CSV table of C-alpha atoms in Angstrom, one decimal:
chain,number,residue,atom,x,y,z
A,1,UNK,CA,74.9,93.1,86.7
A,2,UNK,CA,77.3,91.9,84.0
A,3,UNK,CA,81.2,91.3,84.1
A,4,UNK,CA,83.8,93.9,83.9
A,5,UNK,CA,86.0,91.5,81.7
A,6,UNK,CA,87.9,94.0,79.5
A,7,UNK,CA,87.5,97.2,81.7
A,8,UNK,CA,90.5,99.2,82.3
A,9,UNK,CA,91.7,102.5,84.0
A,10,UNK,CA,91.1,105.6,81.5
A,11,UNK,CA,88.5,103.8,79.2
A,12,UNK,CA,85.2,106.0,78.4
A,13,UNK,CA,82.6,104.8,80.2
A,14,UNK,CA,78.6,105.5,80.3
A,15,UNK,CA,76.7,106.8,83.0
A,16,UNK,CA,73.5,104.9,83.0
A,17,UNK,CA,71.9,106.9,85.7
A,18,UNK,CA,71.3,106.0,89.7
A,19,UNK,CA,73.7,104.1,91.5
A,20,UNK,CA,73.0,100.3,92.2
A,21,UNK,CA,69.7,99.3,94.2
A,22,UNK,CA,68.3,96.0,94.8
A,23,UNK,CA,64.6,95.4,95.5
A,24,UNK,CA,64.0,93.0,98.5
A,25,UNK,CA,61.0,91.7,100.1
A,26,UNK,CA,60.1,89.9,103.6
A,27,UNK,CA,61.8,86.7,102.8
A,28,UNK,CA,64.9,88.6,102.2
A,29,UNK,CA,64.6,90.5,105.3
A,30,UNK,CA,63.8,87.9,107.6
């Protein structure tokens, strides 16, 4: 993820596709 510095209400944004997702492994899940 990147910072949202300068992002303001009403600005045009670009839909890059699916929502945020994170790959996790056994160490993360416990």
